[in-house]
Amino acid sequence: MYKKSLPLVLAAFVAFAAPAPAVAAEALAPPKQHWAHQGAFGTYDKAALQRGFQVYKEVCAACHGMKLLSYRNLAGIGYNEDEIKAIAAEYTVIDGPDDEGEMFERAARPSDRFKSPFANDKAARAANGGALPPDMSLMVKSRHHHENYLFALLTGYTTPPETDAEGEPIIVPAGMYWNKYFAGNMIAMAPPLVEDGVSYADGTSASVEQMARDVTQFLAWAGEPHMEERKQMGIKVILFMLVFAGIMLAAKRKVWAAVH
Amino acid sequence: MSRPAQTEKFQNPVVQWIDERLPIFTMLIKEYGVFPMPKNANYLWSFGGISLTMLIIMTVTGVVLAMSYVPHTEMAFDSVERIMRDVNYGWLLRYVHMNGASFFFIAVYIHIMRGLYFGSYKKPRELLWIVGVVIFLLMMATAFMGYALPWSQMSGWGVTVITSLFAKFPLVGDGIVTWLWGGFSVDNPTLNRFFALHFLMPFVILGVVFIHVWALHVTGSNNPAGVEPKSEKDTLPFHPYFTSKDGFALVAFLTVFLATVFFAPLALTEYDHFKAYDSMVTPPHIVPEWYFLPFYAILKSFVYDFTVTLSLLAMAGLLAAFPAAYVYFKKDVQKRNLAFKGVGALLGLLVLVTLLALVTANLEEPSLAAYLKVVIVPAALQGVLAMFGSILLLMVLPWLDTSPVKSARYRPVYKKCLLLLLISFIVLGYAGAQLPEGWPVIAGQVATIYYFAHFLVIVPYLSRKEKTLPVPNSIHEDPRCASKGK
Amino acid sequence: MDSTKKHQADGETRRDFLYLTAGAMGAVAAGTAVWPLVDSMNPAADTLALASTEVNVGSVEAGQTITVVWRGKPVFVHRRSAAEISEVRAEAWQELRDPQSDQSRVKSGHDEWLVLLGVCTHLGCIPMGSKVTDVKGDYNGWFCPCHGSHYDKSGRIRKGPAPTNLAVPPYEFISDTLIRIG
């Protein structure tokens, strides 16, 4: 009896459930990649996360902070307590004031936040020719196309074409680099990854693509550390709800069987 | 006055004891036990209860989230991230609250569409409907203020853009905006008051929902046939028939909701919502949450200033309406006078605002051409008025639609027009998400015109002229009701 | 007739089963949904991570007490003189309200250091006695101003309403002058 109205409702639902906001079509859309952690059952590849952390630590961390993460969070990518203590101890942080009112330096502890490469945003800009290297804690979540964008950006440094669409010659200013996936194509970040820029402990060969893939996964984890817990709980919850819905429907049918 | 001796209504002595002092169980039985529901009410009638459940879910998760949230510009974003990372199950609470807003709106939009389709706003349910529109407005305000709290790029700039709309009002606009902000930009005082009000509003909504349900239980529910129940043959007791039906609908709805929460929690949000607010950098593409998009599109559809030239043209048109009305209402003097008064009032208003604009205009080189270009109502103000008007219009719908037939089932033309309304609403939602250039603007404008024409022209016209199909005598004599059962 | 009745009875059983199952599942769902709400009010991961404090006691003189903050509560670190130690160890501790030897309340080898949670075991006030100018009570230890509990130089309850001795928090000596509490 409500066959007629149901499609209307469905149409409304579909239309609103999938809003497709347009984005200024300046940069090339990044190609889709396969990521182990995607999909309802996808989990993080712990080995890749640890390699990605190494890339972050040895390459990105020179300019980019991750202020939302603490060393203790590294338990989430498979490090044990002693390993985390050792990693934290590699850094010195400022603490204090002590009993004399002086700030002092000490080795970082697991409860400390990741050490930022710069004291503040102004210092970061000053050291980077006026450009602010963004914090990477939410890098994957806060960019359009998420993982695919980050991977494409890291591997998207090319020599610029001679002329643009209007036939004007393209000149990349000093201190800027050409990247086909960056909005506006001119990026202040020099190509960060070079072949064998890091040496992986597990023997994986450190190609630019491999490092980009690893660090992208590490940053995806950093933005959404509870993803595995969420999906595991989700599967249980949805299975429960489906059975519950089935029982409710059966009960409703039983109640209504006597009507008419 | 002595009370009549009460007979024992409940077998359980505790229940009986409480009920004699506070007849809460008697009330529950009356309103949710034996309460007569039209027996043909379909699953669309479950969305009121679903909406109420969403309101409760939002309130409960909101109160708990508020225990870990810090309403300060320096800490708000990080405190939300702390909830996501460190607070036990904080990620779950936040995703339920975030997606819950969307699913609350989905339920309410379906609830409103059901009302429009089956004429649930008509006599005797006008007040019920108006209270419902009030709830919708309160929800929009609450959702808007809640979106500000994570203090992301979308939060800060969304607040900036929407509050700046009030600056379009002449004379008082700038004062209102400064007052809303509590300063000269969107800053800590703004965030603080938004948090205070966002915390308060759900409880206000709960109060208004109570009135909504109260009014509903006075008139009883409408039904797909749109004829009021006449005898017991037309109704079924709320329990167990509609408790079981609504219960199933609720569980099914929550399953879809939870699937979104657990497997696609970011599907309905913007990536810029995960960047902390930067008052020096506006994101390149700023859009409101999806449930505001149709209204945002109406706002953006107004692109032409209303100038003195246009005003003069309109005046000429109104003057021409006098002889037209004279001829059209030749036989009915009363109606003719009414038409004259209406046109006259409009004309007077136009003359007044035009003169006001001309007097206050501050022209560098006064000339006829310059005077003709003086803006009376800027496009942006038209947009603001239209946006608010598009919702307030719903309040007067019971008097725009005077057709005695409630259900669109028996109104073949109205039904098609309603489909067009839905399509234009969806087109508006799409246009709202696009950059304001090119064909989406035109599509949005066409849809805006239809939206207003539907309520202001088509509905009143159809009320009189539409040839409706025969309405069943009663619910149980409705062939569509009888054939459904087995 | 009989078969109809039997049929009806079967139908009723099936109906009751459905209602009970639906009700039970609803109750389970509601109960499960409450847990995240409740648990979110327990200490968060960052709060738990800060549960230990390190104290450098190198500059504390004999007879001095310093107060440090651990989990938002005061911890008294008192360096006792040899006289104070022999005084508290001379007592017949078995007779006390909360019988504990002084030896069991300090780390052996670091007998001069007394580490106490500075929270009265009666109703949670902070006892006086850590500052030179403080009232120290009848046993020259700590004295709680709220309801007059007297503690000795081992932090044991000697007089007043408090039921137990001042608690000793978990701690360890990382070096001779560095204590980690928690």
Short mmCIF file of C-alpha atoms in Angstrom, two decimals, chain A residues 16-21 141-146 224, chain B residues 94-95 98-99 102 147 150 152 154-155 260 264-275 287-291:
data_model
loop_
_atom_site.label_atom_id
_atom_site.label_comp_id
_atom_site.label_asym_id
_atom_site.label_seq_id
_atom_site.Cartn_x
_atom_site.Cartn_y
_atom_site.Cartn_z
CA PHE A 16 21.37 13.06 0.59
CA ALA A 17 23.48 10.13 1.63
CA ALA A 18 25.92 10.78 -1.17
CA PRO A 19 26.64 14.49 -1.33
CA ALA A 20 29.29 15.16 -3.91
CA PRO A 21 30.70 18.59 -3.23
CA LYS A 141 41.88 12.42 7.19
CA SER A 142 42.06 16.12 6.44
CA ARG A 143 42.89 15.92 2.74
CA HIS A 144 40.56 15.28 -0.18
CA HIS A 145 41.13 11.74 -1.55
CA HIS A 146 42.89 10.88 1.70
CA GLU A 224 42.49 6.95 12.97
CA ARG B 94 31.97 11.13 18.82
CA TYR B 95 31.12 9.17 15.67
CA MET B 98 28.51 13.23 14.50
CA ASN B 99 26.61 10.78 12.28
CA SER B 102 22.74 13.32 9.93
CA TYR B 147 29.09 21.97 14.08
CA PRO B 150 35.20 21.01 17.13
CA SER B 152 37.84 23.03 12.72
CA MET B 154 34.64 24.05 8.58
CA SER B 155 33.43 25.06 12.05
CA THR B 260 27.53 4.09 8.94
CA ALA B 264 31.82 4.78 7.01
CA PRO B 265 31.93 7.35 9.79
CA LEU B 266 33.42 10.00 7.52
CA ALA B 267 31.03 9.48 4.59
CA LEU B 268 28.82 12.42 5.46
CA THR B 269 31.44 14.93 6.48
CA GLU B 270 34.05 17.16 4.91
CA TYR B 271 37.81 16.58 5.04
CA ASP B 272 38.36 20.20 6.07
CA HIS B 273 36.54 19.34 9.31
CA PHE B 274 39.80 17.67 10.42
CA LYS B 275 41.93 20.78 10.09
CA VAL B 287 29.84 24.12 2.31
CA PRO B 288 27.48 23.42 5.18
CA GLU B 289 26.51 19.92 6.27
CA TRP B 290 24.35 18.09 3.71
CA TYR B 291 21.09 18.69 5.56
#
